[in-house]
CSV table of C-alpha atoms in Angstrom, one decimal:
chain,number,residue,atom,x,y,z
A,1146,MET,CA,31.4,-44.0,9.3
A,1147,ILE,CA,27.8,-42.9,9.7
A,1148,ASP,CA,25.9,-42.3,6.5
A,1149,PRO,CA,24.2,-38.9,6.8
A,1150,ALA,CA,21.8,-39.5,3.8
A,1151,PRO,CA,18.8,-40.7,5.9
A,1152,TYR,CA,19.1,-37.6,8.0
A,1153,LEU,CA,19.4,-35.2,5.0
A,1154,GLN,CA,16.8,-36.5,2.7
A,1155,ASP,CA,14.3,-33.7,3.6
A,1156,LEU,CA,16.8,-30.9,3.2
A,1157,HIS,CA,16.3,-28.2,0.6
A,1158,LYS,CA,18.8,-28.5,-2.2
A,1159,ASP,CA,19.9,-24.9,-1.7
A,1160,CYS,CA,20.7,-25.3,2.0
A,1161,PRO,CA,23.7,-23.0,2.7
A,1162,PHE,CA,25.4,-25.6,5.0
A,1163,PRO,CA,27.6,-28.3,3.5
A,1164,LEU,CA,25.8,-31.6,3.5
A,1165,HIS,CA,28.9,-33.7,4.3
A,1166,LEU,CA,28.9,-32.6,7.9
A,1167,HIS,CA,28.2,-35.2,10.6
A,1168,PRO,CA,24.4,-35.5,11.2
A,1169,LEU,CA,24.8,-34.6,14.8
A,1170,VAL,CA,26.2,-31.3,13.7
A,1171,VAL,CA,24.0,-30.7,10.7
A,1172,ARG,CA,20.7,-30.9,12.7
A,1173,PRO,CA,21.5,-28.0,15.1
A,1174,LEU,CA,22.8,-26.0,12.2
A,1175,LEU,CA,19.6,-26.5,10.3
A,1176,VAL,CA,17.6,-25.4,13.3
A,1177,THR,CA,19.7,-22.3,13.6
A,1178,CYS,CA,19.4,-21.6,9.9
A,1179,PHE,CA,15.6,-21.9,10.1
A,1180,LEU,CA,15.4,-19.5,13.1
A,1181,VAL,CA,17.6,-17.0,11.4
A,1182,CYS,CA,15.4,-17.0,8.3
A,1183,ILE,CA,12.2,-16.6,10.4
A,1184,LEU,CA,13.6,-13.8,12.5
A,1185,SER,CA,15.1,-11.9,9.6
A,1186,ASN,CA,11.6,-11.9,8.0
A,1187,LYS,CA,9.7,-10.6,11.0
A,1188,MET,CA,7.1,-8.0,10.2
A,1189,VAL,CA,4.4,-6.1,12.0
A,1190,SER,CA,0.8,-5.8,10.7
A,1191,GLY,CA,-0.8,-2.5,11.4
A,1192,SER,CA,-3.8,-0.3,10.4
A,1193,CYS,CA,-5.2,3.1,10.9
A,1194,THR,CA,-8.6,4.7,10.1
A,1195,ASP,CA,-9.7,8.2,9.5
A,1196,GLU,CA,-13.0,10.0,8.8
A,1197,VAL,CA,-13.4,13.4,7.2
A,1198,THR,CA,-16.6,15.3,6.3
A,1199,LEU,CA,-16.6,16.8,2.8
A,1200,ASN,CA,-19.1,19.3,1.5
A,1201,VAL,CA,-19.7,17.6,-1.9
A,1202,SER,CA,-21.9,14.7,-2.7
A,1203,ALA,CA,-20.6,11.1,-2.6
A,1204,ALA,CA,-21.3,10.7,-6.3
A,1205,ARG,CA,-19.3,13.8,-7.4
A,1206,LEU,CA,-16.4,12.9,-5.1
A,1207,TRP,CA,-16.4,9.3,-6.4
A,1208,LYS,CA,-16.2,10.5,-10.0
A,1209,GLY,CA,-13.3,12.8,-9.3
A,1210,ALA,CA,-11.2,11.1,-6.6
A,1211,VAL,CA,-11.8,7.5,-7.7
A,1212,CYS,CA,-12.6,7.5,-11.4
A,1213,GLU,CA,-10.2,10.2,-12.5
A,1214,PRO,CA,-7.5,10.7,-9.8
A,1215,HIS,CA,-4.8,10.3,-12.6
A,1216,ILE,CA,-6.3,13.4,-14.2
A,1217,LEU,CA,-7.1,15.5,-11.2
A,1218,TYR,CA,-4.3,15.0,-8.8
A,1219,PRO,CA,-1.5,16.3,-11.0
A,1220,LYS,CA,-3.8,19.2,-12.0
A,1221,LEU,CA,-4.8,20.1,-8.4
A,1222,LEU,CA,-1.5,19.3,-6.7
A,1223,PRO,CA,1.3,19.8,-9.2
A,1224,ASP,CA,3.8,20.4,-6.5
A,1225,PHE,CA,3.3,16.9,-5.2
A,1226,PHE,CA,2.4,15.0,-8.4
A,1227,SER,CA,4.4,15.7,-11.5
A,1228,LYS,CA,2.2,13.4,-13.6
A,1229,ALA,CA,-0.1,10.3,-13.4
A,1230,GLU,CA,-1.5,7.6,-15.6
A,1231,ARG,CA,-4.0,4.8,-15.4
A,1232,ILE,CA,-3.2,1.5,-17.1
A,1233,GLY,CA,-6.4,-0.5,-17.8
A,1234,GLU,CA,-9.9,-0.1,-16.7
A,1235,GLY,CA,-12.0,-1.2,-13.7
A,1236,VAL,CA,-10.9,-3.8,-11.2
A,1237,GLY,CA,-7.4,-4.8,-12.0
A,1238,ALA,CA,-6.4,-1.4,-13.4
A,1239,VAL,CA,-3.2,0.2,-12.1
A,1240,ASN,CA,-2.8,3.9,-11.1
A,1241,VAL,CA,0.7,5.3,-11.3
A,1242,PHE,CA,1.5,8.6,-9.6
A,1243,TYR,CA,4.9,10.2,-10.2
A,1244,PHE,CA,6.0,12.4,-7.3
A,1245,ALA,CA,7.1,16.1,-7.6
A,1246,PRO,CA,9.8,17.7,-5.3
A,1247,ALA,CA,7.3,19.0,-2.6
A,1248,SER,CA,6.4,15.4,-1.9
A,1249,ASN,CA,9.8,14.9,-0.3
A,1250,MET,CA,10.2,11.6,-2.1
A,1251,PRO,CA,13.4,10.8,-4.1
A,1252,LEU,CA,13.6,12.4,-7.5
A,1253,GLY,CA,11.9,10.3,-10.1
A,1254,SER,CA,10.1,8.1,-7.6
A,1255,PHE,CA,6.5,6.9,-8.1
A,1256,ASN,CA,3.8,5.0,-6.5
A,1257,LYS,CA,2.0,2.2,-8.4
A,1258,ASN,CA,-1.4,0.9,-7.0
A,1259,LYS,CA,-3.7,-1.9,-8.3
A,1260,ILE,CA,-7.4,-1.4,-8.0
A,1261,VAL,CA,-9.0,-4.5,-6.2
A,1262,VAL,CA,-12.4,-3.1,-5.3
A,1263,LEU,CA,-14.5,-0.6,-7.3
A,1264,ASP,CA,-18.1,-0.6,-6.2
A,1265,GLU,CA,-20.0,2.5,-7.3
A,1266,ALA,CA,-23.2,1.2,-5.7
A,1267,THR,CA,-21.7,1.6,-2.2
A,1268,TYR,CA,-18.9,4.1,-3.2
A,1269,THR,CA,-16.3,1.6,-1.9
A,1270,PHE,CA,-12.9,1.7,-3.4
A,1271,LYS,CA,-9.8,-0.3,-2.5
A,1272,ASN,CA,-6.3,-0.6,-3.9
A,1273,THR,CA,-3.1,-2.3,-3.0
A,1274,ALA,CA,0.4,-0.8,-3.5
A,1275,THR,CA,2.5,-2.9,-5.8
A,1276,GLU,CA,5.6,-0.9,-6.3
A,1277,GLY,CA,7.3,2.4,-5.4
A,1278,GLY,CA,6.4,4.9,-2.6
A,1279,LEU,CA,7.1,3.3,0.8
A,1280,ILE,CA,7.1,-0.3,-0.6
A,1281,GLY,CA,10.5,-1.7,0.0
A,1282,VAL,CA,11.5,1.2,2.1
A,1283,LEU,CA,9.3,1.1,5.3
A,1284,LEU,CA,6.6,-1.3,4.2
A,1285,LYS,CA,6.2,-4.7,2.7
A,1286,SER,CA,2.6,-4.1,1.8
A,1287,LEU,CA,0.0,-1.3,1.9
A,1288,ASP,CA,-3.8,-1.5,1.2
A,1289,TYR,CA,-5.9,1.5,1.0
A,1290,GLU,CA,-9.7,1.6,1.3
A,1291,SER,CA,-12.1,4.5,1.1
A,1292,VAL,CA,-15.9,4.5,1.5
A,1293,PHE,CA,-18.0,7.6,0.8
A,1294,VAL,CA,-21.1,7.6,2.9
A,1295,PRO,CA,-23.7,10.2,1.8
A,1296,SER,CA,-24.7,12.5,4.7
A,1297,GLY,CA,-26.8,15.0,2.7
A,1298,ALA,CA,-27.6,16.1,-0.9
A,1299,ASP,CA,-24.2,17.9,-1.1
A,1300,SER,CA,-22.1,16.3,1.6
A,1301,CYS,CA,-20.6,12.9,2.5
A,1302,ILE,CA,-18.3,11.3,5.0
A,1303,ALA,CA,-15.1,9.7,3.7
A,1304,LYS,CA,-14.1,6.7,5.8
A,1305,ILE,CA,-10.5,5.8,5.1
A,1306,LYS,CA,-8.7,2.7,6.2
A,1307,MET,CA,-5.1,1.7,5.6
A,1308,GLU,CA,-3.7,-1.7,6.4
A,1309,TYR,CA,0.0,-2.4,6.1
A,1310,GLU,CA,2.9,-4.8,6.9
A,1311,THR,CA,6.2,-3.3,7.9
A,1312,LEU,CA,9.6,-4.6,6.6
A,1313,GLY,CA,11.0,-4.8,10.2
A,1314,ASP,CA,9.7,-6.0,13.5
A,1315,LYS,CA,8.6,-2.5,14.6
A,1316,ASP,CA,5.3,-0.8,13.9
A,1317,LEU,CA,5.2,2.6,12.3
A,1318,SER,CA,5.4,5.5,14.6
A,1319,GLU,CA,2.8,8.2,14.6
A,1320,GLU,CA,5.4,10.5,13.0
A,1321,GLU,CA,5.9,8.0,10.2
A,1322,LEU,CA,2.1,7.4,9.8
A,1323,LYS,CA,1.2,11.1,9.8
A,1324,PRO,CA,2.3,12.0,6.2
A,1325,ILE,CA,0.6,8.9,4.9
A,1326,ARG,CA,-2.7,9.8,6.6
A,1327,ASP,CA,-2.4,13.5,5.9
A,1328,GLY,CA,-1.8,12.7,2.2
A,1329,SER,CA,-4.8,10.5,1.8
A,1330,ILE,CA,-7.0,13.2,3.3
A,1331,GLY,CA,-5.3,16.0,1.5
A,1332,VAL,CA,-6.0,14.7,-1.9
A,1333,LEU,CA,-9.7,14.4,-1.1
A,1334,LYS,CA,-9.8,17.9,0.3
A,1335,ALA,CA,-8.2,19.2,-2.9
A,1336,VAL,CA,-10.9,17.4,-5.0
A,1337,GLU,CA,-13.5,18.9,-2.7
A,1338,GLY,CA,-12.2,22.4,-3.2
A,1339,TYR,CA,-12.1,22.0,-6.9
A,1340,LEU,CA,-15.7,20.6,-7.1
A,1341,LEU,CA,-17.0,23.5,-4.8
A,1342,ALA,CA,-15.3,26.0,-7.1
A,1343,ASN,CA,-16.7,24.2,-10.2
A,1344,PRO,CA,-20.3,23.1,-9.4
A,1345,ASP,CA,-21.0,21.9,-12.9
A,1346,VAL,CA,-18.1,19.4,-12.9
A,1347,TYR,CA,-19.2,15.8,-12.4
A,1348,ALA,CA,-22.7,17.1,-11.6
């Protein structure tokens, strides 16, 4: 009888296949197991970029949309955000947004994002989704970056970039991307409208 031990010494202890099988059978099964694991974890990396001109200064937009979104978003868009909170301060802080019915998200759902870049000198902000929203539904990961480029005393260009990894082996369609892109622009437009109506806020 052939001793399979030398052939099996590099196997993971949790291998789903019985280790007493003849080595000539075990090897092909292990290859199959490896391929199944790899294929089942296939994902697609994607990104999209948008630019929007806003008629408020980069400094005011930064204070509202980046420093206090947890305060402004539920106030300006109550149909979409029922409430929000910020846990911590600066880089490493977490923003949590709870969705309202108009968001078309499941009742009680939320989106949790961790701040990874917060550079007021260049008005560069970046966060990464850690839980909720589309994470675990369509996406494995989602990173959001915005840069506010001054274009005048009272205007700026918001450059938005999103990078993501899907859960499956297909990229997101334009139809699936549209609400994500529209949402990121929509909240900035809402802040713009509020600041235009209240010129003394964040002045």
